[in-house]
GROMACS .gro file of N, CA and C in nm:
model
  465
    1MET      N    1   9.380  11.563  13.167
    1MET     CA    2   9.301  11.421  13.273
    1MET      C    3   9.413  11.417  13.216
    2THR      N    4   9.456  11.308  13.347
    2THR     CA    5   9.519  11.138  13.335
    2THR      C    6   9.472  11.071  13.273
    3LEU      N    7   9.589  11.050  13.177
    3LEU     CA    8   9.625  10.824  13.182
    3LEU      C    9   9.517  10.793  13.260
    4GLU      N   10   9.555  10.768  13.311
    4GLU     CA   11   9.433  10.730  13.412
    4GLU      C   12   9.318  10.655  13.511
    5GLU      N   13   9.290  10.828  13.484
    5GLU     CA   14   9.219  10.965  13.458
    5GLU      C   15   9.086  10.889  13.354
    6PHE      N   16   9.165  10.903  13.218
    6PHE     CA   17   9.029  10.850  13.067
    6PHE      C   18   9.069  10.755  13.132
    7ARG      N   19   9.131  10.665  13.127
    7ARG     CA   20   9.099  10.474  13.137
    7ARG      C   21   8.993  10.459  13.214
    8LYS      N   22   8.928  10.552  13.278
    8LYS     CA   23   8.794  10.507  13.364
    8LYS      C   24   8.717  10.570  13.329
    9ILE      N   25   8.693  10.658  13.246
    9ILE     CA   26   8.580  10.672  13.218
    9ILE      C   27   8.499  10.565  13.044
   10ASP      N   28   8.390  10.604  13.085
   10ASP     CA   29   8.277  10.518  12.942
   10ASP      C   30   8.298  10.546  12.816
   11CYS      N   31   8.368  10.453  12.753
   11CYS     CA   32   8.374  10.501  12.660
   11CYS      C   33   8.286  10.529  12.512
   12SER      N   34   8.192  10.478  12.561
   12SER     CA   35   8.073  10.522  12.492
   12SER      C   36   8.018  10.695  12.507
   13SER      N   37   8.116  10.764  12.638
   13SER     CA   38   8.060  10.942  12.623
   13SER      C   39   8.148  10.985  12.558
   14ILE      N   40   8.233  10.938  12.478
   14ILE     CA   41   8.340  11.007  12.416
   14ILE      C   42   8.269  10.969  12.304
   15PRO      N   43   8.294  11.113  12.251
   15PRO     CA   44   8.215  11.164  12.063
   15PRO      C   45   8.396  11.066  12.008
   16ILE      N   46   8.344  11.011  11.946
   16ILE     CA   47   8.442  10.918  11.783
   16ILE      C   48   8.536  11.049  11.789
   17SER      N   49   8.521  11.119  11.667
   17SER     CA   50   8.634  11.259  11.664
   17SER      C   51   8.683  11.248  11.740
   18LYS      N   52   8.652  11.338  11.874
   18LYS     CA   53   8.786  11.330  11.996
   18LYS      C   54   8.885  11.232  12.048
   19LEU      N   55   8.831  11.049  11.994
   19LEU     CA   56   8.912  11.010  11.938
   19LEU      C   57   9.006  10.958  11.886
   20ILE      N   58   8.943  11.073  11.777
   20ILE     CA   59   9.076  11.017  11.672
   20ILE      C   60   9.096  11.087  11.679
   21ALA      N   61   9.088  11.248  11.717
   21ALA     CA   62   9.202  11.408  11.721
   21ALA      C   63   9.280  11.350  11.838
   22MET      N   64   9.247  11.270  11.945
   22MET     CA   65   9.360  11.201  12.002
   22MET      C   66   9.451  11.102  12.002
   23ILE      N   67   9.392  10.984  11.884
   23ILE     CA   68   9.525  10.949  11.860
   23ILE      C   69   9.603  10.982  11.797
   24ALA      N   70   9.513  11.082  11.679
   24ALA     CA   71   9.596  11.159  11.581
   24ALA      C   72   9.729  11.252  11.612
   25ARG      N   73   9.671  11.290  11.800
   25ARG     CA   74   9.743  11.392  11.807
   25ARG      C   75   9.901  11.376  11.864
   26GLY      N   76   9.862  11.156  11.914
   26GLY     CA   77   9.876  11.135  12.032
   26GLY      C   78  10.069  11.046  11.927
   27GLN      N   79  10.047  11.077  11.771
   27GLN     CA   80  10.076  11.000  11.693
   27GLN      C   81  10.200  11.130  11.633
   28SER      N   82  10.088  11.255  11.601
   28SER     CA   83  10.200  11.336  11.590
   28SER      C   84  10.345  11.389  11.678
   29ILE      N   85  10.289  11.396  11.753
   29ILE     CA   86  10.415  11.382  11.913
   29ILE      C   87  10.516  11.266  11.869
   30TYR      N   88  10.454  11.146  11.877
   30TYR     CA   89  10.542  11.025  11.892
   30TYR      C   90  10.611  11.064  11.718
   31LEU      N   91  10.602  11.064  11.601
   31LEU     CA   92  10.663  11.049  11.463
   31LEU      C   93  10.833  11.214  11.468
   32ASN      N   94  10.717  11.314  11.572
   32ASN     CA   95  10.769  11.436  11.566
   32ASN      C   96  10.925  11.369  11.666
   33HIS      N   97  10.908  11.365  11.768
   33HIS     CA   98  11.039  11.332  11.880
   33HIS      C   99  11.145  11.198  11.770
   34ARG      N  100  11.086  11.086  11.716
   34ARG     CA  101  11.136  11.078  11.665
   34ARG      C  102  11.188  11.044  11.418
   35LEU      N  103  11.075  11.106  11.433
   35LEU     CA  104  11.100  11.148  11.252
   35LEU      C  105  11.250  11.306  11.273
   36GLY      N  106  11.294  11.354  11.396
   36GLY     CA  107  11.380  11.582  11.393
   36GLY      C  108  11.543  11.423  11.382
   37ASP      N  109  11.566  11.254  11.425
   37ASP     CA  110  11.681  11.165  11.357
   37ASP      C  111  11.664  11.186  11.224
   38LEU      N  112  11.530  11.196  11.115
   38LEU     CA  113  11.605  11.195  11.012
   38LEU      C  114  11.590  11.414  10.919
   39GLY      N  115  11.559  11.441  10.957
   39GLY     CA  116  11.574  11.571  10.905
   39GLY      C  117  11.477  11.632  10.856
   40ILE      N  118  11.317  11.554  10.925
   40ILE     CA  119  11.188  11.615  10.887
   40ILE      C  120  11.107  11.636  11.042
   41ASN      N  121  10.987  11.645  11.017
   41ASN     CA  122  10.900  11.701  11.050
   41ASN      C  123  10.775  11.547  10.998
   42GLU      N  124  10.678  11.621  11.117
   42GLU     CA  125  10.529  11.571  11.026
   42GLU      C  126  10.489  11.640  10.950
   43THR      N  127  10.427  11.677  10.965
   43THR     CA  128  10.380  11.794  10.790
   43THR      C  129  10.489  11.786  10.764
   44GLN      N  130  10.635  11.835  10.746
   44GLN     CA  131  10.698  11.731  10.573
   44GLN      C  132  10.684  11.596  10.507
   45LEU      N  133  10.668  11.479  10.639
   45LEU     CA  134  10.643  11.358  10.621
   45LEU      C  135  10.505  11.362  10.553
   46HIS      N  136  10.458  11.393  10.557
   46HIS     CA  137  10.286  11.351  10.457
   46HIS      C  138  10.331  11.401  10.322
   47LEU      N  139  10.373  11.516  10.270
   47LEU     CA  140  10.451  11.608  10.221
   47LEU      C  141  10.541  11.500  10.116
   48LEU      N  142  10.632  11.477  10.087
   48LEU     CA  143  10.716  11.314  10.131
   48LEU      C  144  10.612  11.221  10.059
   49PHE      N  145  10.531  11.167  10.167
   49PHE     CA  146  10.396  11.111  10.148
   49PHE      C  147  10.343  11.102  10.004
   50GLU      N  148  10.305  11.228   9.942
   50GLU     CA  149  10.203  11.324   9.888
   50GLU      C  150  10.304  11.249   9.780
   51ILE      N  151  10.412  11.312   9.751
   51ILE     CA  152  10.537  11.318   9.666
   51ILE      C  153  10.534  11.200   9.585
   52SER      N  154  10.613  11.092   9.657
   52SER     CA  155  10.607  11.014   9.613
   52SER      C  156  10.532  10.870   9.546
   53HIS      N  157  10.392  10.917   9.617
   53HIS     CA  158  10.290  10.908   9.531
   53HIS      C  159  10.253  10.930   9.395
   54ASN      N  160  10.293  11.103   9.343
   54ASN     CA  161  10.232  11.155   9.241
   54ASN      C  162  10.392  11.170   9.244
   55GLU      N  163  10.424  11.216   9.170
   55GLU     CA  164  10.617  11.291   9.126
   55GLU      C  165  10.524  11.345   9.066
   56ASN      N  166  10.624  11.509   9.036
   56ASN     CA  167  10.622  11.602   8.967
   56ASN      C  168  10.470  11.700   8.996
   57LEU      N  169  10.437  11.714   9.069
   57LEU     CA  170  10.268  11.736   9.123
   57LEU      C  171  10.350  11.850   9.169
   58ASN      N  172  10.278  11.983   9.146
   58ASN     CA  173  10.300  12.082   9.209
   58ASN      C  174  10.263  12.135   9.334
   59GLN      N  175  10.340  12.261   9.283
   59GLN     CA  176  10.267  12.324   9.468
   59GLN      C  177  10.128  12.301   9.585
   60GLU      N  178  10.046  12.394   9.424
   60GLU     CA  179   9.891  12.397   9.445
   60GLU      C  180   9.836  12.236   9.468
   61ARG      N  181   9.871  12.153   9.394
   61ARG     CA  182   9.761  12.001   9.339
   61ARG      C  183   9.882  11.992   9.578
   62ILE      N  184   9.953  11.916   9.563
   62ILE     CA  185   9.982  11.907   9.673
   62ILE      C  186   9.937  11.963   9.900
   63ALA      N  187   9.931  12.074   9.805
   63ALA     CA  188   9.831  12.146   9.890
   63ALA      C  189   9.723  12.095   9.913
   64SER      N  190   9.575  12.110   9.730
   64SER     CA  191   9.505  12.093   9.801
   64SER      C  192   9.522  11.930   9.906
   65ARG      N  193   9.601  11.884   9.802
   65ARG     CA  194   9.558  11.716   9.850
   65ARG      C  195   9.666  11.667   9.974
   66CYS      N  196   9.684  11.800  10.063
   66CYS     CA  197   9.709  11.759  10.168
   66CYS      C  198   9.633  11.861  10.325
   67ASN      N  199   9.523  11.863  10.267
   67ASN     CA  200   9.532  11.983  10.331
   67ASN      C  201   9.505  12.072  10.409
   68ILE      N  202   9.672  12.130  10.354
   68ILE     CA  203   9.770  12.215  10.399
   68ILE      C  204   9.756  12.393  10.359
   69ASN      N  205   9.758  12.450  10.392
   69ASN     CA  206   9.784  12.587  10.291
   69ASN      C  207   9.866  12.570  10.222
   70LYS      N  208   9.894  12.657  10.147
   70LYS     CA  209   9.961  12.690  10.008
   70LYS      C  210  10.115  12.763  10.043
   71GLY      N  211  10.115  12.862  10.136
   71GLY     CA  212  10.214  12.938  10.229
   71GLY      C  213  10.265  12.771  10.301
   72ALA      N  214  10.144  12.726  10.378
   72ALA     CA  215  10.261  12.696  10.442
   72ALA      C  216  10.325  12.583  10.348
   73VAL      N  217  10.266  12.420  10.224
   73VAL     CA  218  10.342  12.401  10.096
   73VAL      C  219  10.477  12.421  10.115
   74ALA      N  220  10.453  12.590  10.058
   74ALA     CA  221  10.575  12.623   9.996
   74ALA      C  222  10.687  12.698  10.099
   75ARG      N  223  10.609  12.696  10.252
   75ARG     CA  224  10.766  12.678  10.278
   75ARG      C  225  10.835  12.529  10.337
   76SER      N  226  10.768  12.427  10.398
   76SER     CA  227  10.767  12.323  10.387
   76SER      C  228  10.869  12.249  10.312
   77ILE      N  229  10.810  12.269  10.134
   77ILE     CA  230  10.924  12.236  10.031
   77ILE      C  231  11.009  12.276  10.045
   78LYS      N  232  11.023  12.391  10.075
   78LYS     CA  233  11.200  12.505   9.968
   78LYS      C  234  11.234  12.425  10.112
   79LYS      N  235  11.185  12.387  10.236
   79LYS     CA  236  11.296  12.378  10.310
   79LYS      C  237  11.360  12.239  10.297
   80LEU      N  238  11.269  12.155  10.270
   80LEU     CA  239  11.323  12.027  10.234
   80LEU      C  240  11.359  12.029  10.090
   81GLU      N  241  11.384  12.133   9.986
   81GLU     CA  242  11.508  12.084   9.972
   81GLU      C  243  11.565  12.151   9.948
   82TYR      N  244  11.558  12.283   9.963
   82TYR     CA  245  11.748  12.297  10.087
   82TYR      C  246  11.805  12.208  10.203
   83ASN      N  247  11.722  12.057  10.226
   83ASN     CA  248  11.784  11.972  10.266
   83ASN      C  249  11.854  11.868  10.216
   84GLY      N  250  11.764  11.840  10.082
   84GLY     CA  251  11.854  11.752   9.977
   84GLY      C  252  11.726  11.664   9.958
   85PHE      N  253  11.593  11.643   9.998
   85PHE     CA  254  11.492  11.535  10.004
   85PHE      C  255  11.371  11.602   9.891
   86VAL      N  256  11.364  11.733   9.826
   86VAL     CA  257  11.259  11.687   9.683
   86VAL      C  258  11.355  11.804   9.548
   87VAL      N  259  11.319  11.799   9.465
   87VAL     CA  260  11.391  11.913   9.390
   87VAL      C  261  11.267  11.965   9.294
   88ARG      N  262  11.250  12.043   9.345
   88ARG     CA  263  11.161  12.189   9.229
   88ARG      C  264  11.238  12.175   9.054
   89THR      N  265  11.170  12.132   8.984
   89THR     CA  266  11.133  12.239   8.835
   89THR      C  267  11.081  12.255   8.824
   90ILE      N  268  11.045  12.427   8.774
   90ILE     CA  269  10.975  12.442   8.700
   90ILE      C  270  10.874  12.383   8.558
   91ASP      N  271  10.733  12.428   8.545
   91ASP     CA  272  10.663  12.352   8.518
   91ASP      C  273  10.626  12.397   8.360
   92GLU      N  274  10.709  12.296   8.274
   92GLU     CA  275  10.636  12.371   8.088
   92GLU      C  276  10.567  12.401   8.080
   93ASN      N  277  10.434  12.363   8.128
   93ASN     CA  278  10.317  12.391   8.058
   93ASN      C  279  10.289  12.508   8.117
   94ASN      N  280  10.365  12.572   8.276
   94ASN     CA  281  10.239  12.613   8.344
   94ASN      C  282  10.386  12.701   8.414
   95ARG      N  283  10.469  12.918   8.390
   95ARG     CA  284  10.596  12.835   8.409
   95ARG      C  285  10.604  12.937   8.532
   96ARG      N  286  10.426  12.996   8.612
   96ARG     CA  287  10.464  13.028   8.720
   96ARG      C  288  10.468  12.902   8.909
   97GLN      N  289  10.455  12.812   8.830
   97GLN     CA  290  10.457  12.649   8.868
   97GLN      C  291  10.582  12.585   8.892
   98ASN      N  292  10.507  12.523   8.979
   98ASN     CA  293  10.681  12.376   9.023
   98ASN      C  294  10.651  12.293   9.015
   99LYS      N  295  10.683  12.217   9.006
   99LYS     CA  296  10.663  12.075   8.964
   99LYS      C  297  10.780  12.010   9.077
  100VAL      N  298  10.718  11.916   9.167
  100VAL     CA  299  10.809  11.824   9.264
  100VAL      C  300  10.811  11.717   9.270
  101SER      N  301  11.029  11.655   9.290
  101SER     CA  302  10.981  11.523   9.253
  101SER      C  303  11.082  11.530   9.429
  102LEU      N  304  11.034  11.350   9.472
  102LEU     CA  305  11.180  11.326   9.608
  102LEU      C  306  11.375  11.246   9.502
  103THR      N  307  11.387  11.397   9.574
  103THR     CA  308  11.494  11.346   9.582
  103THR      C  309  11.578  11.164   9.636
  104LEU      N  310  11.720  11.118   9.619
  104LEU     CA  311  11.806  10.969   9.639
  104LEU      C  312  11.752  11.006   9.782
  105LYS      N  313  11.745  11.112   9.898
  105LYS     CA  314  11.771  11.098  10.018
  105LYS      C  315  11.674  11.125   9.997
  106GLY      N  316  11.472  11.198   9.945
  106GLY     CA  317  11.404  11.196   9.952
  106GLY      C  318  11.347  10.997  10.039
  107ARG      N  319  11.363  10.928   9.971
  107ARG     CA  320  11.358  10.829   9.957
  107ARG      C  321  11.360  10.790  10.016
  108LYS      N  322  11.525  10.722  10.021
  108LYS     CA  323  11.567  10.698  10.177
  108LYS      C  324  11.465  10.711  10.284
  109THR      N  325  11.453  10.863  10.282
  109THR     CA  326  11.438  10.895  10.464
  109THR      C  327  11.289  10.832  10.439
  110LEU      N  328  11.232  10.884  10.359
  110LEU     CA  329  11.099  10.798  10.354
  110LEU      C  330  11.134  10.664  10.360
  111SER      N  331  11.182  10.578  10.382
  111SER     CA  332  11.142  10.434  10.353
  111SER      C  333  11.187  10.470  10.514
  112GLU      N  334  11.258  10.500  10.606
  112GLU     CA  335  11.337  10.509  10.740
  112GLU      C  336  11.181  10.568  10.813
  113ALA      N  337  11.129  10.701  10.794
  113ALA     CA  338  10.949  10.785  10.789
  113ALA      C  339  10.871  10.587  10.809
  114ILE      N  340  10.883  10.552  10.700
  114ILE     CA  341  10.799  10.470  10.729
  114ILE      C  342  10.748  10.339  10.853
  115LYS      N  343  10.911  10.332  10.852
  115LYS     CA  344  10.954  10.214  10.957
  115LYS      C  345  10.872  10.225  11.067
  116ILE      N  346  10.940  10.443  11.129
  116ILE     CA  347  10.922  10.484  11.252
  116ILE      C  348  10.700  10.490  11.290
  117LEU      N  349  10.684  10.457  11.094
  117LEU     CA  350  10.512  10.503  11.150
  117LEU      C  351  10.450  10.319  11.167
  118LYS      N  352  10.505  10.232  11.132
  118LYS     CA  353  10.504  10.080  11.154
  118LYS      C  354  10.580  10.058  11.261
  119ASN      N  355  10.589  10.085  11.299
  119ASN     CA  356  10.671  10.026  11.446
  119ASN      C  357  10.547  10.109  11.558
  120TRP      N  358  10.516  10.224  11.543
  120TRP     CA  359  10.375  10.315  11.618
  120TRP      C  360  10.306  10.186  11.562
  121GLU      N  361  10.249  10.150  11.476
  121GLU     CA  362  10.123  10.079  11.431
  121GLU      C  363  10.175   9.937  11.543
  122ASN      N  364  10.263   9.879  11.504
  122ASN     CA  365  10.262   9.722  11.599
  122ASN      C  366  10.225   9.765  11.692
  123GLU      N  367  10.364   9.817  11.758
  123GLU     CA  368  10.289   9.885  11.894
  123GLU      C  369  10.135   9.914  11.972
  124ILE      N  370  10.068   9.972  11.812
  124ILE     CA  371   9.913  10.115  11.935
  124ILE      C  372   9.801   9.966  11.914
  125ILE      N  373   9.806   9.829  11.732
  125ILE     CA  374   9.703   9.760  11.652
  125ILE      C  375   9.752   9.665  11.765
  126LYS      N  376   9.840   9.575  11.729
  126LYS     CA  377   9.905   9.441  11.815
  126LYS      C  378   9.833   9.404  11.916
  127GLU      N  379   9.958   9.484  12.000
  127GLU     CA  380   9.959   9.405  12.157
  127GLU      C  381   9.813   9.391  12.148
  128LYS      N  382   9.746   9.507  12.186
  128LYS     CA  383   9.517   9.413  12.172
  128LYS      C  384   9.521   9.346  12.107
  129GLY      N  385   9.576   9.332  12.031
  129GLY     CA  386   9.385   9.262  11.851
  129GLY      C  387   9.318   9.234  11.897
  130TYR      N  388   9.254   9.379  11.911
  130TYR     CA  389   9.102   9.359  11.942
  130TYR      C  390   9.076   9.353  11.766
  131VAL      N  391   9.184   9.413  11.662
  131VAL     CA  392   9.072   9.442  11.524
  131VAL      C  393   9.211   9.414  11.418
  132ASP      N  394   9.110   9.385  11.339
  132ASP     CA  395   9.216   9.333  11.274
  132ASP      C  396   9.265   9.424  11.205
  133ARG      N  397   9.395   9.426  11.117
  133ARG     CA  398   9.459   9.607  11.059
  133ARG      C  399   9.372   9.620  10.970
  134GLU      N  400   9.400   9.494  10.873
  134GLU     CA  401   9.361   9.563  10.737
  134GLU      C  402   9.217   9.605  10.728
  135LEU      N  403   9.102   9.542  10.835
  135LEU     CA  404   8.933   9.575  10.853
  135LEU      C  405   9.014   9.723  10.962
  136LEU      N  406   9.078   9.792  10.969
  136LEU     CA  407   9.023   9.863  11.059
  136LEU      C  408   9.112   9.980  10.974
  137GLN      N  409   9.198   9.927  10.882
  137GLN     CA  410   9.278  10.029  10.731
  137GLN      C  411   9.114  10.082  10.681
  138PHE      N  412   9.035   9.925  10.628
  138PHE     CA  413   8.967   9.942  10.521
  138PHE      C  414   8.859  10.044  10.600
  139VAL      N  415   8.823  10.072  10.774
  139VAL     CA  416   8.697  10.114  10.743
  139VAL      C  417   8.708  10.270  10.823
  140LEU      N  418   8.892  10.294  10.890
  140LEU     CA  419   8.901  10.440  10.842
  140LEU      C  420   8.928  10.451  10.709
  141LYS      N  421   8.959  10.391  10.581
  141LYS     CA  422   8.978  10.482  10.383
  141LYS      C  423   8.816  10.544  10.407
  142GLU      N  424   8.710  10.479  10.433
  142GLU     CA  425   8.568  10.425  10.447
  142GLU      C  426   8.515  10.559  10.485
  143ILE      N  427   8.564  10.606  10.655
  143ILE     CA  428   8.569  10.724  10.675
  143ILE      C  429   8.628  10.832  10.577
  144ALA      N  430   8.710  10.852  10.595
  144ALA     CA  431   8.800  10.968  10.568
  144ALA      C  432   8.788  11.009  10.448
  145VAL      N  433   8.728  10.928  10.316
  145VAL     CA  434   8.612  10.896  10.142
  145VAL      C  435   8.508  10.954  10.263
  146LYS      N  436   8.351  10.988  10.362
  146LYS     CA  437   8.314  11.005  10.327
  146LYS      C  438   8.294  11.156  10.397
  147THR      N  439   8.374  11.221  10.483
  147THR     CA  440   8.496  11.323  10.578
  147THR      C  441   8.521  11.391  10.411
  148MET      N  442   8.556  11.332  10.312
  148MET     CA  443   8.595  11.440  10.209
  148MET      C  444   8.518  11.490  10.137
  149GLU      N  445   8.415  11.428  10.117
  149GLU     CA  446   8.253  11.438  10.047
  149GLU      C  447   8.197  11.499  10.098
  150LEU      N  448   8.216  11.502  10.241
  150LEU     CA  449   8.114  11.639  10.288
  150LEU      C  450   8.181  11.737  10.314
  151ASN      N  451   8.342  11.746  10.359
  151ASN     CA  452   8.425  11.898  10.304
  151ASN      C  453   8.381  11.915  10.172
  152GLU      N  454   8.384  11.817  10.056
  152GLU     CA  455   8.381  11.867   9.917
  152GLU      C  456   8.232  11.962   9.861
  153LYS      N  457   8.119  11.923   9.960
  153LYS     CA  458   7.997  11.920   9.949
  153LYS      C  459   7.981  12.140  10.059
  154GLU      N  460   8.078  12.108  10.137
  154GLU     CA  461   8.119  12.296  10.188
  154GLU      C  462   8.144  12.296  10.130
  155ASP      N  463   8.197  12.359  10.051
  155ASP     CA  464   8.322  12.451   9.930
  155ASP      C  465   8.186  12.443   9.832
   0.00000   0.00000   0.00000
């Protein structure tokens, strides 16, 4: 479907989940085009975010928090480590686990990536001015929390 065809569709006929998926996919494409200059991709960016909020997480916990399988996290962490964005150290409490933390290069790269994200948000949210950014963040967080609660019930 073209952009013009999509614009003509009555929004009440489109499930919210479809719109969210379209936004997420569009943002993913936008990010991957711009993050390449920083030497990371969107998945690696999510891992850097998670690590920055919780230094010294183990890979299993990162996988759980990012909702990404352990193998994909291990591959991404290995690449991030190889490129100097993170360091892995053996967990003294469980020698089979690695704790992961950001390097200075990882912190700087994350800072640059946040600027890219803010630019995307400004283009998307401020251009039309339909909704207050803080209100949108609050509502989306509540939807994310409810989604996580529903998924926990399934497990």
